[in-house]
Structure formats: structure tokens, C-alpha cells
PDB file of C-alpha atoms in Angstrom:
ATOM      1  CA  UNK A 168      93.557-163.774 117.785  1.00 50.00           C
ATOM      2  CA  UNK A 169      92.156-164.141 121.429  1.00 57.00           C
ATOM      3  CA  UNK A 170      89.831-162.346 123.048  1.00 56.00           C
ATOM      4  CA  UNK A 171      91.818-160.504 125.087  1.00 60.00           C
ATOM      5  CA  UNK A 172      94.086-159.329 122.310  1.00 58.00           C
ATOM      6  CA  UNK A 173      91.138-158.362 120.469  1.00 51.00           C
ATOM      7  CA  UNK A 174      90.559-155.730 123.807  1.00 51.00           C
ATOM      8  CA  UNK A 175      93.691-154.781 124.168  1.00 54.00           C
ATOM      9  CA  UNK A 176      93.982-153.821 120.568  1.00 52.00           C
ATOM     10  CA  UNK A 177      90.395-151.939 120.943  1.00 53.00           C
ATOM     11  CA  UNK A 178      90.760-148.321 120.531  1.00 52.00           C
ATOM     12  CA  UNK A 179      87.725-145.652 121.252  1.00 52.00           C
ATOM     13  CA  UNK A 180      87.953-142.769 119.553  1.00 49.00           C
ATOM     14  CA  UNK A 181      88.126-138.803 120.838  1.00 53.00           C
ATOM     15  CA  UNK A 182      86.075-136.275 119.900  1.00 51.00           C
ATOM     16  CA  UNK A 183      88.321-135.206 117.350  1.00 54.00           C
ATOM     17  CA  UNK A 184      88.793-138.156 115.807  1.00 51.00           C
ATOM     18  CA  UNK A 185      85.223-138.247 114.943  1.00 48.00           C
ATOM     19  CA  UNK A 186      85.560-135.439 112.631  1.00 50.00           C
ATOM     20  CA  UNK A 187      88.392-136.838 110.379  1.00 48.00           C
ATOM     21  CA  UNK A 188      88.313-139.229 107.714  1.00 43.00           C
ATOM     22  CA  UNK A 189      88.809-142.867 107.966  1.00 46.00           C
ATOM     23  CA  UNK A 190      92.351-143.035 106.235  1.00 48.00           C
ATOM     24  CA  UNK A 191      93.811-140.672 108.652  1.00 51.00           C
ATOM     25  CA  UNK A 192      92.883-142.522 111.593  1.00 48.00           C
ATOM     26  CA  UNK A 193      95.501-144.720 113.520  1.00 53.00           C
ATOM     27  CA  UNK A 194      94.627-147.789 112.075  1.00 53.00           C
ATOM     28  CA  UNK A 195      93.872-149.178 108.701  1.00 55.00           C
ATOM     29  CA  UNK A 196      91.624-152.158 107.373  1.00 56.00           C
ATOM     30  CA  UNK A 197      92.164-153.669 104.470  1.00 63.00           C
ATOM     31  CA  UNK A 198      91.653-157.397 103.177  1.00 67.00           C
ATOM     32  CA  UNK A 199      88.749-159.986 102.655  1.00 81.00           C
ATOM     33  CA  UNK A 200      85.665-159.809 105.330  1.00 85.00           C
ATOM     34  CA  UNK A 201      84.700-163.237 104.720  1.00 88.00           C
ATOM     35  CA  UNK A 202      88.440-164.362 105.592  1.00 87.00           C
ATOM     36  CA  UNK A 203      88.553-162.332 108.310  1.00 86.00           C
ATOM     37  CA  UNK A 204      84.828-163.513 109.454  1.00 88.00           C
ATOM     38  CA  UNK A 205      86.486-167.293 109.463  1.00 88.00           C
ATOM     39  CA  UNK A 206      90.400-166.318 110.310  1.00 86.00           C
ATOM     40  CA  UNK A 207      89.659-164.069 113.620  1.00 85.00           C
ATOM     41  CA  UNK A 208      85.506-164.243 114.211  1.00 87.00           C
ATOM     42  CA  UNK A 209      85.638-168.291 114.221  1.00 87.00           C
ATOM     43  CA  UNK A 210      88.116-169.037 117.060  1.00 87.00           C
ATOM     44  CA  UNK A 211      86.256-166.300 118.950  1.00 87.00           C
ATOM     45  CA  UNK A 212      83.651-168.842 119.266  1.00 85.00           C
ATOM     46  CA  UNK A 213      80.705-166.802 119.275  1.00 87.00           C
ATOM     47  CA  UNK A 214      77.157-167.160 119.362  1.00 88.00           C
ATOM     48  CA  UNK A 215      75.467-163.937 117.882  1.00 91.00           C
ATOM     49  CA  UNK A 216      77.143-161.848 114.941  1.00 92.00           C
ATOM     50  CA  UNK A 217      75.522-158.107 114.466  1.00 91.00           C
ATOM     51  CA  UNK A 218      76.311-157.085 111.084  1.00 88.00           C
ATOM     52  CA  UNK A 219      76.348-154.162 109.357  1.00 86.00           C
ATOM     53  CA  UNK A 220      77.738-151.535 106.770  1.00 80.00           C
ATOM     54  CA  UNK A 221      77.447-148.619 108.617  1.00 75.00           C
ATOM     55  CA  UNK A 222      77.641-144.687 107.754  1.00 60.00           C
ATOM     56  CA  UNK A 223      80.321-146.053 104.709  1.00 65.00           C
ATOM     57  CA  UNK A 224      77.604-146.528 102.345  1.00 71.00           C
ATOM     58  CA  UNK A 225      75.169-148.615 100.795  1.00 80.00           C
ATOM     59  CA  UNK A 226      75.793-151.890 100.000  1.00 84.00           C
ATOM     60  CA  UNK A 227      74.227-153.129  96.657  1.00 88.00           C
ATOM     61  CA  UNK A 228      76.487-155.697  95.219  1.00 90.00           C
ATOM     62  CA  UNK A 229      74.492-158.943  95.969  1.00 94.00           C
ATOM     63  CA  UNK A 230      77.653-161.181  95.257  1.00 94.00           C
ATOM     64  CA  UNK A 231      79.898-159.707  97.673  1.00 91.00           C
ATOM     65  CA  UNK A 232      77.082-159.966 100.254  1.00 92.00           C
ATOM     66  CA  UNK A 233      76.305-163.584  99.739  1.00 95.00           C
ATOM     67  CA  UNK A 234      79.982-164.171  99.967  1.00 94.00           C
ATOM     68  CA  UNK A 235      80.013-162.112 103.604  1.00 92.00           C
ATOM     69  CA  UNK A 236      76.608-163.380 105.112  1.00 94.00           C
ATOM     70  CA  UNK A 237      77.201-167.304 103.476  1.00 93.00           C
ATOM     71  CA  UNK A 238      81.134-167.342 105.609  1.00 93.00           C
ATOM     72  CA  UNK A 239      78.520-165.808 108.462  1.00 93.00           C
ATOM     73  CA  UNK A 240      77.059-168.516 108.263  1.00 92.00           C
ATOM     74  CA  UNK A 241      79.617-171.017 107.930  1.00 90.00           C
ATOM     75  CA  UNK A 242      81.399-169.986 110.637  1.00 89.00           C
ATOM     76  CA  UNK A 243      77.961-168.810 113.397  1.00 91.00           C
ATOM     77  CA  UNK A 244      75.100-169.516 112.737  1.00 87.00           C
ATOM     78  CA  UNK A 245      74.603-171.860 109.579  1.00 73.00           C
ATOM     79  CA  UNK A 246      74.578-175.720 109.933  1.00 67.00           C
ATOM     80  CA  UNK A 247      78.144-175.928 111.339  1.00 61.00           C
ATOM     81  CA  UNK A 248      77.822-173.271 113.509  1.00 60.00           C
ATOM     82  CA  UNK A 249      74.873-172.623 116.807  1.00 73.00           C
ATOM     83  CA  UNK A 250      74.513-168.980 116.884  1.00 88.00           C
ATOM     84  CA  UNK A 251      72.763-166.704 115.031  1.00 90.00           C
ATOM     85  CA  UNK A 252      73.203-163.640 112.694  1.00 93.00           C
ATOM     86  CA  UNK A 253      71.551-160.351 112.676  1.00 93.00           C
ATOM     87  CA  UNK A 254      71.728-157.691 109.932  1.00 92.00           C
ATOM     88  CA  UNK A 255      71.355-154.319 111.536  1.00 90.00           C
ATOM     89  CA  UNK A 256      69.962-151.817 109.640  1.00 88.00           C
ATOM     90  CA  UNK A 257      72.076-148.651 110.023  1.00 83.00           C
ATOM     91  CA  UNK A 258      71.081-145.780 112.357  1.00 81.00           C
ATOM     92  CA  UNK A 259      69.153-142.488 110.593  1.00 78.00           C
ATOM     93  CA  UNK A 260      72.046-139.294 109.878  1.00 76.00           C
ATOM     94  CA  UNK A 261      69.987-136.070 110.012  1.00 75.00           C
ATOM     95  CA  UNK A 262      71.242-133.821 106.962  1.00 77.00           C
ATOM     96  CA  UNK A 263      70.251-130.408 106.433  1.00 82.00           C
ATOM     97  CA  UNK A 264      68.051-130.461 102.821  1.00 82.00           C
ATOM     98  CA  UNK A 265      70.224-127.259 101.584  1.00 83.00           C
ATOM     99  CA  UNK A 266      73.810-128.581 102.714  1.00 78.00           C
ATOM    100  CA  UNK A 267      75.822-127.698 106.487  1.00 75.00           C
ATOM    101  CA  UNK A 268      76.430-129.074 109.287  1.00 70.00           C
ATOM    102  CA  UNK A 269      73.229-127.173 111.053  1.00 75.00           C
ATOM    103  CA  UNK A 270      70.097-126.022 110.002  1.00 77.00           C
ATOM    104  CA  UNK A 271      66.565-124.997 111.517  1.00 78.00           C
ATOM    105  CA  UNK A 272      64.106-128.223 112.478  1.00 75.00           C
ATOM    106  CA  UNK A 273      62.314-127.366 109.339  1.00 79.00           C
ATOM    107  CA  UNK A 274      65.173-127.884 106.701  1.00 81.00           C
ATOM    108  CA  UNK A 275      66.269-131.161 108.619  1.00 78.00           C
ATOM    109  CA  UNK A 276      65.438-134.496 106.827  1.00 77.00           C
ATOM    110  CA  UNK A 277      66.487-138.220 107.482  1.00 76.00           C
ATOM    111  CA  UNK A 278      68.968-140.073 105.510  1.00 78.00           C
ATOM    112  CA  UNK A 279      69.107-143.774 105.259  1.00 76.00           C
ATOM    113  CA  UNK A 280      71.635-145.844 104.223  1.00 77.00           C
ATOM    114  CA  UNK A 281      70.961-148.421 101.726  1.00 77.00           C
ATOM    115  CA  UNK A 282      70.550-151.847 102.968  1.00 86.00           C
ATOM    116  CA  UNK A 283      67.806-153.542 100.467  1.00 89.00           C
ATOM    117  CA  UNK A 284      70.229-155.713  99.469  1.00 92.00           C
ATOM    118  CA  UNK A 285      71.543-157.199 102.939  1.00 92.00           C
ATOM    119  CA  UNK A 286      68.364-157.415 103.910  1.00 92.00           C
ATOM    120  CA  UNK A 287      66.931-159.624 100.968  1.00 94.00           C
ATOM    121  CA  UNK A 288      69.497-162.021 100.922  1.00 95.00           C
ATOM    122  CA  UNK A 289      69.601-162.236 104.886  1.00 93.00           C
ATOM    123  CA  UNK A 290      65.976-162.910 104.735  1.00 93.00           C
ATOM    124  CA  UNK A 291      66.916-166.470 102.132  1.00 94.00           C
ATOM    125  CA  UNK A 292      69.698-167.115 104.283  1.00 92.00           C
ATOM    126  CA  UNK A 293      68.141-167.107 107.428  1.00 91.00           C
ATOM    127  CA  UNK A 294      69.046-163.786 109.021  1.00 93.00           C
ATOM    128  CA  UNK A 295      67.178-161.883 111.295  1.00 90.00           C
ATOM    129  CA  UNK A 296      67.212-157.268 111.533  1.00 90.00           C
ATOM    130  CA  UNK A 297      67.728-155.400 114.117  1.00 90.00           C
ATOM    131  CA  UNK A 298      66.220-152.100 112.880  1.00 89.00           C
ATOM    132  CA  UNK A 299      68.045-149.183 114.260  1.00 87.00           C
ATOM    133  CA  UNK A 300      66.902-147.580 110.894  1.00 86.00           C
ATOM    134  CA  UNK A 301      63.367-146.736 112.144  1.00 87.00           C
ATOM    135  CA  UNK A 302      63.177-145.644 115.332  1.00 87.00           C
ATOM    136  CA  UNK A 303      66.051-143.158 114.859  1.00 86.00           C
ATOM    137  CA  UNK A 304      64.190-141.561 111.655  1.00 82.00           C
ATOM    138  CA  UNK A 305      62.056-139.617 114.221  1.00 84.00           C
ATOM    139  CA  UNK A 306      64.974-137.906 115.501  1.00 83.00           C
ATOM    140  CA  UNK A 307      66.302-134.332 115.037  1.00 81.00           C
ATOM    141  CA  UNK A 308      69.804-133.038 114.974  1.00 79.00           C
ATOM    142  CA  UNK A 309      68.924-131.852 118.722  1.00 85.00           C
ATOM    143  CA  UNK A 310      69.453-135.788 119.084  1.00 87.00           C
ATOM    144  CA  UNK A 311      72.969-135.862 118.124  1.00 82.00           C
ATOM    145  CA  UNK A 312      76.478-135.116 119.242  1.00 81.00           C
ATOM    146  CA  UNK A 313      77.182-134.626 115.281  1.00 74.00           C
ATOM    147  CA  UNK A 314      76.424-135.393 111.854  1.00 69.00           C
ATOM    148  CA  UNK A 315      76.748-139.344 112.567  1.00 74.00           C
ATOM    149  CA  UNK A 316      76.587-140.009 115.648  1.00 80.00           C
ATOM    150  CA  UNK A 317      73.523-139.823 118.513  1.00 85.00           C
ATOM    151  CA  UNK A 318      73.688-138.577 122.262  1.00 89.00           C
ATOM    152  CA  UNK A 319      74.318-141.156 125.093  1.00 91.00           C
ATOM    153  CA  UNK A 320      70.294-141.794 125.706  1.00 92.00           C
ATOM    154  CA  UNK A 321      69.592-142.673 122.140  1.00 91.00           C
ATOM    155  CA  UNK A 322      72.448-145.141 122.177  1.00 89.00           C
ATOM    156  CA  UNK A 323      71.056-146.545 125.504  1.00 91.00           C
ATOM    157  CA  UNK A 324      67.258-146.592 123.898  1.00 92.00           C
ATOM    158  CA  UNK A 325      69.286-148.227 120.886  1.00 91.00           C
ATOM    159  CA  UNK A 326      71.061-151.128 122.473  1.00 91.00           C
ATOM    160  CA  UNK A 327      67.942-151.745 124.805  1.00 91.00           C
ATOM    161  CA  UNK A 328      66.050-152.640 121.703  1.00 90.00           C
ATOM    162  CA  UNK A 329      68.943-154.557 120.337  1.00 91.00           C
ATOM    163  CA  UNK A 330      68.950-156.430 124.376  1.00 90.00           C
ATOM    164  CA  UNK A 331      65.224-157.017 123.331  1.00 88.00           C
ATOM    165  CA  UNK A 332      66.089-158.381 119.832  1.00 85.00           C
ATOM    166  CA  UNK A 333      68.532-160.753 121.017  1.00 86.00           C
ATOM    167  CA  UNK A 334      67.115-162.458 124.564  1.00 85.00           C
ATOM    168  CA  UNK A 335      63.285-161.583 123.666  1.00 80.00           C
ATOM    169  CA  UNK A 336      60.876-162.258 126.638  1.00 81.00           C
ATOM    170  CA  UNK A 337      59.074-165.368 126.387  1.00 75.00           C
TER     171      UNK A 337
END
């Protein structure tokens, strides 16, 4: 798969899709990562895979992440490949301690997702974090558009420090 078919295939989602549940989405993934890591990410030829699990839960299973992060590396940044792989550690949700979708500053806490895992064997294989994790665990639901995802200026704080991460000044 090119590039290009790789944008034109890109979809960004409304507003309302946001609030429905991956299977009812228009598009459904299914399959192997680590085949699709060296089937579609190798011939993309790049030079710096971001990685993460996202809002869909922690990932504990230290097999299945040696398999992902070892075909990382096969295929970007181990010895056969020049780039270099990041684990990112997932952004903070901000959950109301009693339940609902809005509560009083007070009754807000932060919710990680598990990434102990990812991050342990990433560390023996080489990987370096991004840690959107941290910063965004000051944060209050005044910060967000919705349960998962933050307004524009957090993203843009966000992706400065990921800017920072990957070309660091020397």
C-alpha cells in the first residue's frame, strides 16, 4: 500500500462518531499487527514509528508485545532497519470518581491506561517514551471536548512535546 493510498483511505471522524463504539464505525480492523507492521508499515519506508495502545485498554500480555515491538524492530528501527521506535504512553481520561459523564472539579480524578508492560520490554529492546501520560494528568474535564479526547491547545502542547521528543535541540 502506497502512501498516497494510505491518505486517500484516511478518514477523520465527526463529532458523532466520537460517541459510538468502535464496531459501528465505517471501518473494521482485524488481523495480526506484527504482519501488518511488516506487510503495509515496511514499504512505507519510514524512519520513526509512535506506538501505542490507546484508550482500548491496557496491554499486559508480554508475549504479544515482544512479538509487536520485535517486527518494530525488524522492520524500523532494529539492525535491518535506521529509524527509531517510540512507545507513547497514552494520554490521561478524566472520570468522574462516582460514575457520569460530568462532575464538579472535586469528584474528577485521572485515569491511566496501563502501559508497564510496553514500557519494560521497550526499555530491553531499545525503545524510547514519549509520555503524553504525565503532563495530561494535571488536566480537568474543563480540558476536554469529551470523555477521551482533549481541546485543540492541549493537542498542540501535546505534539509540541512529541516535535521535542523526536528532533531534540542539540
Amino acid at each position: 500500500m502506497t502512501k498516497q493510498a494510505l491518505t486517500d483511505a484516511a478518514h477523520v471522524l465527526t463529532e458523532e462518531e466520537f460517541d459510538v463504539t468502535l464496531p459501528s464505525l465505517p471501518f473494521q480492523w482485524s488481523g495480526s499487527v506484527s504482519s501488518v507492521l511488516r506487510r503495509v508499515v515496511r514499504p512505507m519506508e519510514v524512519d520513526t514509528l509512535l506506538f501505542n495502545s490507546g484508550l482500548w485498554g491496557d496491554v499486559t500480555n508480554e508475549g504479544v508485545v515482544k512479538d509487536w515491538f520485535s517486527a518494530a524492530n525488524d522492520v524500523v528501527c532494529g539492525p535491518s532497519g535506521n529509524g527509531r521506535c517510540l512507545w507513547k504512553r497514552t494520554t490521561m481520561q478524566v472520570v468522574c470518581k462516582k460514575g457520569g459523564a460530568k462532575c464538579p472539579l472535586n469528584e474528577q480524578m485521572p485515569k491511566y491506561t496501563g502501559d508497564a508492560v510496553p514500557l519494560k520490554v521497550g526499555k530491553k529492546m531499545g525503545w524510547g517514551v514519549y509520555d503524553a501520560a504525565t503532563p495530561t494528568s494535571y488536566l480537568a474535564q474543563k480540558d476536554m471536548v469529551d470523555s477521551k479526547h482533549f481541546k485543540p491547545y492541549v493537542s498542540n502542547e501535546l505534539n509540541n512535546l512529541l516535535l521535542n521528543v523526536i528532533c531534540p535541540v542539540k
